[in-house]
Short mmCIF file of C-alpha atoms in Angstrom, two decimals:
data_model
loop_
_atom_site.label_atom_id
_atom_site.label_comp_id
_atom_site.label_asym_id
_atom_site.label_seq_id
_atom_site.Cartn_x
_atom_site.Cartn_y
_atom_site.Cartn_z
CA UNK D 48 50.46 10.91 51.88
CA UNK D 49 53.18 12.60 49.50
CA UNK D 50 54.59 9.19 49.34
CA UNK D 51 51.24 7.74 47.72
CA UNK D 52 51.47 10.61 44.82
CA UNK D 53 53.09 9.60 41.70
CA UNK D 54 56.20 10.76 41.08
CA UNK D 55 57.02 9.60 37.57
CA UNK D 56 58.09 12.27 34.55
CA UNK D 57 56.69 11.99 31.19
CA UNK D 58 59.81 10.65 30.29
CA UNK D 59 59.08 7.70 32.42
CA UNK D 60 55.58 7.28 31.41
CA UNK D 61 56.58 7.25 27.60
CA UNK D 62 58.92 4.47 28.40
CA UNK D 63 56.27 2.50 30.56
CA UNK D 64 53.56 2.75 27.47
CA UNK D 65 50.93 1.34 30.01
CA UNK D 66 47.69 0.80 28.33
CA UNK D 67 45.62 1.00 31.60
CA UNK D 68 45.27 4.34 33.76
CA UNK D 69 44.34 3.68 37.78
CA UNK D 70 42.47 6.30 39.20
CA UNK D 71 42.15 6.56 43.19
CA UNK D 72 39.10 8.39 43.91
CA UNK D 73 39.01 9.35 47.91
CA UNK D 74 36.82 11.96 49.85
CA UNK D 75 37.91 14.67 52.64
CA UNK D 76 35.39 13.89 55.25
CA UNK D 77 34.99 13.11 58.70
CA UNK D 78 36.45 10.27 60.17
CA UNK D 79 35.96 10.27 63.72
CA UNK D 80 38.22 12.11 66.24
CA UNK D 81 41.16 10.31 65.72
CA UNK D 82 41.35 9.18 62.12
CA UNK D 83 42.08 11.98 59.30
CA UNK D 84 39.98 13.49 57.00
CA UNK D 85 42.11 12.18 54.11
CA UNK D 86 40.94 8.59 55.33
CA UNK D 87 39.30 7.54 52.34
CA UNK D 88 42.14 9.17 49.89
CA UNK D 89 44.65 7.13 51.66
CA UNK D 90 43.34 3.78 51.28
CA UNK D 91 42.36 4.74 47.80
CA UNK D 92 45.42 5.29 46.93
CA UNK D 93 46.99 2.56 49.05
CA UNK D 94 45.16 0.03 47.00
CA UNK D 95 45.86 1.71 43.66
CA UNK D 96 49.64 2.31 44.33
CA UNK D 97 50.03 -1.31 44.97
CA UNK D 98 47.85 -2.52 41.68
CA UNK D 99 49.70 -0.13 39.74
CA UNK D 100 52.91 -1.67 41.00
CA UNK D 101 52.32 -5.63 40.39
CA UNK D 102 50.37 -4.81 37.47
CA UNK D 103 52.42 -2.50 35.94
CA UNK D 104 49.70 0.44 35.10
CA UNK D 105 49.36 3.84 34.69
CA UNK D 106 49.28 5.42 38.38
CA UNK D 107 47.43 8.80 38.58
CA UNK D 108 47.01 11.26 41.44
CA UNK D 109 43.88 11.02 43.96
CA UNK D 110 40.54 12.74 43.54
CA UNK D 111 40.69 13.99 46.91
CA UNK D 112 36.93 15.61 47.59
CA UNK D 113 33.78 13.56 46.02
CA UNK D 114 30.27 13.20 47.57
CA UNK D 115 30.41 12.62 51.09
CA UNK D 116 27.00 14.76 51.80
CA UNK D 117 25.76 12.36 54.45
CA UNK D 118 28.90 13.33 56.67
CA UNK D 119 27.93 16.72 56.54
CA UNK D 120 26.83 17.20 60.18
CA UNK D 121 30.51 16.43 61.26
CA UNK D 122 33.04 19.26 61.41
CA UNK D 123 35.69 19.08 58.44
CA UNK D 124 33.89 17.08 55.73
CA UNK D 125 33.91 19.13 52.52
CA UNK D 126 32.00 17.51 49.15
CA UNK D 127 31.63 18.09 45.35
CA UNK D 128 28.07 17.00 43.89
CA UNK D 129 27.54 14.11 42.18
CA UNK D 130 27.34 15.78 38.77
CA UNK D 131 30.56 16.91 39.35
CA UNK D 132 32.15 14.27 40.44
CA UNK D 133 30.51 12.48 37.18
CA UNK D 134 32.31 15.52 34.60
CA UNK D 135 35.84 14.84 36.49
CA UNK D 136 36.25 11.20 35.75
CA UNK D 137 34.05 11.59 32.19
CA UNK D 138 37.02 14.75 31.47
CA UNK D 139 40.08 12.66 33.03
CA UNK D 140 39.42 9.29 30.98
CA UNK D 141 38.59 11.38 27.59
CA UNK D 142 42.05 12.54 27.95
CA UNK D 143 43.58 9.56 28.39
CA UNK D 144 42.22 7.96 25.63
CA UNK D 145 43.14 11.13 23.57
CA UNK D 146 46.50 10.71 25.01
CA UNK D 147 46.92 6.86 23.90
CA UNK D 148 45.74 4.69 27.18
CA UNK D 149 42.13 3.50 26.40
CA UNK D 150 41.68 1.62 29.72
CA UNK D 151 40.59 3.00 33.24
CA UNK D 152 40.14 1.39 36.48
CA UNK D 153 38.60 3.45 39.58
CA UNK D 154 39.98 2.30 42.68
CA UNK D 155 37.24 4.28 44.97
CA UNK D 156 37.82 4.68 48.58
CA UNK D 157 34.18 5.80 49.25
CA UNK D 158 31.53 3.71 49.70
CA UNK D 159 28.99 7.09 49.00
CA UNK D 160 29.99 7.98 45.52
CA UNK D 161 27.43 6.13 43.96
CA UNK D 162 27.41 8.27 40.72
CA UNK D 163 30.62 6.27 39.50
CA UNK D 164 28.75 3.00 39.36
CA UNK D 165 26.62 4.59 36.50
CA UNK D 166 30.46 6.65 34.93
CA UNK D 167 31.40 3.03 34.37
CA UNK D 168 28.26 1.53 33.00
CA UNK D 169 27.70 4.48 30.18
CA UNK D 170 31.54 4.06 29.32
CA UNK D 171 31.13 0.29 28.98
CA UNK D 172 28.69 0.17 26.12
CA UNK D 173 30.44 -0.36 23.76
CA UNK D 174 32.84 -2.38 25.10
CA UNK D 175 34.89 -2.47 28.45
CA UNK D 176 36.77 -0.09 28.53
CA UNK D 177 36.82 1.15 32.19
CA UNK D 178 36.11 -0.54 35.57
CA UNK D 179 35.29 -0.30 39.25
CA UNK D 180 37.21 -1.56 41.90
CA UNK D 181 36.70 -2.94 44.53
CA UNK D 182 33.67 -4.45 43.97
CA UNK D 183 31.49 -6.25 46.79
CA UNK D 184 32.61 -9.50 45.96
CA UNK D 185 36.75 -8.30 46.43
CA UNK D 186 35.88 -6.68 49.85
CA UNK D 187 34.37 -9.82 50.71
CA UNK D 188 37.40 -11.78 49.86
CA UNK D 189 39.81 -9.41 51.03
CA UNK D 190 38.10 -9.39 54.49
CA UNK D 191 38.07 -13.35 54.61
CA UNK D 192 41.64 -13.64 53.56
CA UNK D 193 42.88 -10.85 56.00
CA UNK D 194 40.58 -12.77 58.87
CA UNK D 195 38.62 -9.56 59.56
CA UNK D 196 36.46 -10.37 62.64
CA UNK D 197 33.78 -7.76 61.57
CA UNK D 198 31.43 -7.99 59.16
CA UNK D 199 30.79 -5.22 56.20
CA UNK D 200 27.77 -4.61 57.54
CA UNK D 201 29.06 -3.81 60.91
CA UNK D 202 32.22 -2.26 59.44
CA UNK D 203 30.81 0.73 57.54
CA UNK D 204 32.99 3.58 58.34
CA UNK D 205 36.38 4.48 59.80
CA UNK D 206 36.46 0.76 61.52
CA UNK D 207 38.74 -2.44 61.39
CA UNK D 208 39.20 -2.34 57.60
CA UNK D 209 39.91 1.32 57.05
CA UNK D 210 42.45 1.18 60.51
CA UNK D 211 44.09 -2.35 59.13
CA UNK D 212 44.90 -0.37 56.13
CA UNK D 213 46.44 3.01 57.47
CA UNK D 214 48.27 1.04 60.43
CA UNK D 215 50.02 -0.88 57.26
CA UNK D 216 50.42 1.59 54.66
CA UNK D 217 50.44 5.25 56.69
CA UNK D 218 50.90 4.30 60.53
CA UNK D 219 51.70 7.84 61.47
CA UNK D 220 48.14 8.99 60.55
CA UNK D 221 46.31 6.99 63.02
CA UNK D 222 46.06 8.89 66.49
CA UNK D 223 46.26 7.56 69.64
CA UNK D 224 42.86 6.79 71.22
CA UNK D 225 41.06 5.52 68.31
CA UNK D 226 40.93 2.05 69.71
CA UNK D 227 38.09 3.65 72.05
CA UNK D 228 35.86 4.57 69.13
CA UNK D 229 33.94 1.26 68.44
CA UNK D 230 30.32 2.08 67.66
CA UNK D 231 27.48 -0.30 66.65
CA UNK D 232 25.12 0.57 64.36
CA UNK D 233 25.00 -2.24 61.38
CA UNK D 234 21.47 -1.78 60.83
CA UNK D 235 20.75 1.75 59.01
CA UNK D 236 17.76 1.83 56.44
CA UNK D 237 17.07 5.84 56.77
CA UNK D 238 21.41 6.22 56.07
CA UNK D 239 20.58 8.06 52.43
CA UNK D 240 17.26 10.36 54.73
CA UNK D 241 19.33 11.01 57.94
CA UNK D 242 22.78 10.74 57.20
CA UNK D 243 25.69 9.51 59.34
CA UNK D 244 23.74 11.39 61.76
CA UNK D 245 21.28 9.17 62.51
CA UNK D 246 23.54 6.58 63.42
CA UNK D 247 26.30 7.45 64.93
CA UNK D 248 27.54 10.82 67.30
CA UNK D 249 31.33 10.04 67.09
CA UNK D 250 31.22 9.47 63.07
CA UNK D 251 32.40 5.60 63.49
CA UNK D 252 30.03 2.78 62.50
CA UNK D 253 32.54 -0.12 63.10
CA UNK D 254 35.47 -1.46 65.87
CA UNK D 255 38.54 0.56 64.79
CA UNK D 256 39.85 -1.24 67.93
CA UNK D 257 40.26 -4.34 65.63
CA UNK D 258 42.44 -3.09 63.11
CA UNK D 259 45.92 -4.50 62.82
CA UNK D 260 49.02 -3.88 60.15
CA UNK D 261 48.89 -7.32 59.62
CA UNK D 262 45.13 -7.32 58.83
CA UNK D 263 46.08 -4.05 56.29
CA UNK D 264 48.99 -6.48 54.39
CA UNK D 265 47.03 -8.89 53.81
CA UNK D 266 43.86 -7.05 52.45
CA UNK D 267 46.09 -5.41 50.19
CA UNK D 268 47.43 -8.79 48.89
CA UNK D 269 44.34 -10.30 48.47
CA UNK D 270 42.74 -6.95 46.71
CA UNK D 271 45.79 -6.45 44.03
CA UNK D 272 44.67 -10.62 43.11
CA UNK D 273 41.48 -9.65 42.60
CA UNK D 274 42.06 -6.73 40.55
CA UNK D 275 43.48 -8.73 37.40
CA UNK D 276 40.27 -10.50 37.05
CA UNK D 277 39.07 -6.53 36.26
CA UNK D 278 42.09 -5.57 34.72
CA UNK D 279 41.61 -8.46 31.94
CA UNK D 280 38.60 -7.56 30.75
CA UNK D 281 39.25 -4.44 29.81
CA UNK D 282 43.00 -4.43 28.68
CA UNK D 283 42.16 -5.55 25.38
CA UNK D 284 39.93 -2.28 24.62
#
C-alpha cells in the first residue's frame, strides 16, 4: 500500500505544473475473510496511480474511510457520514484551486458513496471542472476488454474484479482461501433497508475464485483509456 502513496516533494510538483488533481477515494470495510479491509483504497488508488502516470496529473493520497454503513454488521468496517465525506472533497478541491490546479477527478473505489455523485454535479455548474470516475459505462468496458466472466450485477463486492485487481497491482494482500468465497446474490432490492446483511453471511456478493492478474492488467489498461474521455472535458477549466 505505501507503494500506492505519492511520494513526490513540492519541488517536484512545482516542476510538473499539472493542471488536474486525481483523488482516490477508498473505504476501510469488510471484505470477506480473506481480502483486506483496505480493499476498496487499493484499487482506488491502483486505478488513480496509473491515470496519473499516462496522463501526467496531479496524484494525491487516498481517502481511506467514506460511507460504507451497509457493511456495518461485519467486524472491522469503520465509516464517516455522508456529510462528511461531502466537506472533505468540497475542502480538498477548494484548495487546489486556491493553490493553482482547477481540475479534479475522483477515482472512487466504492460503489456506496453515493454523496460524491451530487460533490460533482454542484461543482460542475458552472462549468466542468471536476469529474467522476469510473463511471458505469468504463466498468462496463473495462470488464469486456479484461474478458470478465461475471457480470456487475453478479460481481458486487470483493469478487472477480476487485481480486483481478489486487492479484495485479498488490498480490501479497490477497490470502489464501479466498478462491472458496463465491457467493450468489445478484438480485438485492432491500440492499439500501438491510444492508450487506441481507444478502450475504461471508460479506462476498461475487466469484473471487475468478479473479486473475491478467484480468487486473488489463482492466487497468482499458480504465486509464477511458479516463481521457473525462479528463478532456474538464482540462480546459
Amino acid at each position: 500500500m505505501d507503494a500506492l502513496i505519492t511520494a513526490a516533494t513540492s519541488a517536484d510538483e512545482r516542476r510538473h505544473g499539472a493542471r488536474i488533481a486525481v483523488l482516490p477515494v477508498g473505504s476501510f470495510e469488510q471484505h470477506g475473510d480473506h481480502l483486506p479491509l483496505t480493499t476498496d483504497t487499493v484499487v482506488a488508488s491502483l486505478i488513480a496511480q496509473r491515470i496519473a502516470t499516462d496522463h501526467d496529473l496531479f496524484l494525491l493520497p487516498p481517502i481511506t474511510m467514506s460511507c460504507s454503513h451497509e457493511h456495518a454488521h461485519l467486524p472491522g468496517t469503520v465509516s464517516i457520514s455522508a456529510a462528511t465525506l461531502y466537506a472533505v472533497i468540497n475542502d480538498i478541491w477548494k484548495s487546489l484551486r486556491a493553490s493553482g490546479v482547477p481540475g479534479l477527478l475522483i477515482v472512487n473505489g466504492h460503489g456506496g458513496n453515493y454523496v460524491l455523485s451530487n460533490v460533482v454535479q454542484e461543482a460542475n455548474t458552472e462549468g466542468p471542472r471536476v469529474a467522476l470516475f469510473p463511471v458505469r459505462e468504463d466498468w462496463h468496458r473495462a470488464r469486456e476488454a479484461a474478458g470478465l466472466e461475471s457480470t456487475g450485477a453478479e460481481d458486487m463486492h470483493g469478487g472477480e474484479l476487485e481480486v483481478s485487481l489486487l492479484l495485479h497491482g498488490a498480490p501479497e494482500l490477497v490470502r489464501d482461501g479466498v478462491a472458496n468465497d463465491d457467493h450468489d446474490a445478484p438480485e438485492r432490492p432491500h440492499l439500501l433497508t438491510l444492508g450487506m446483511a441481507g444478502y450475504t453471511r461471508n460479506g462476498i456478493i461475487g466469484r473471487p475464485s475468478l479473479g486473475t492478474a491478467e484480468k487486473g492488467k488489463a482492466l487497468l489498461d482499458s480504465l486509464s483509456e477511458s479516463a481521457a474521455a473525462h479528463l478532456s472535458l474538464i482540462r480546459g477549466s
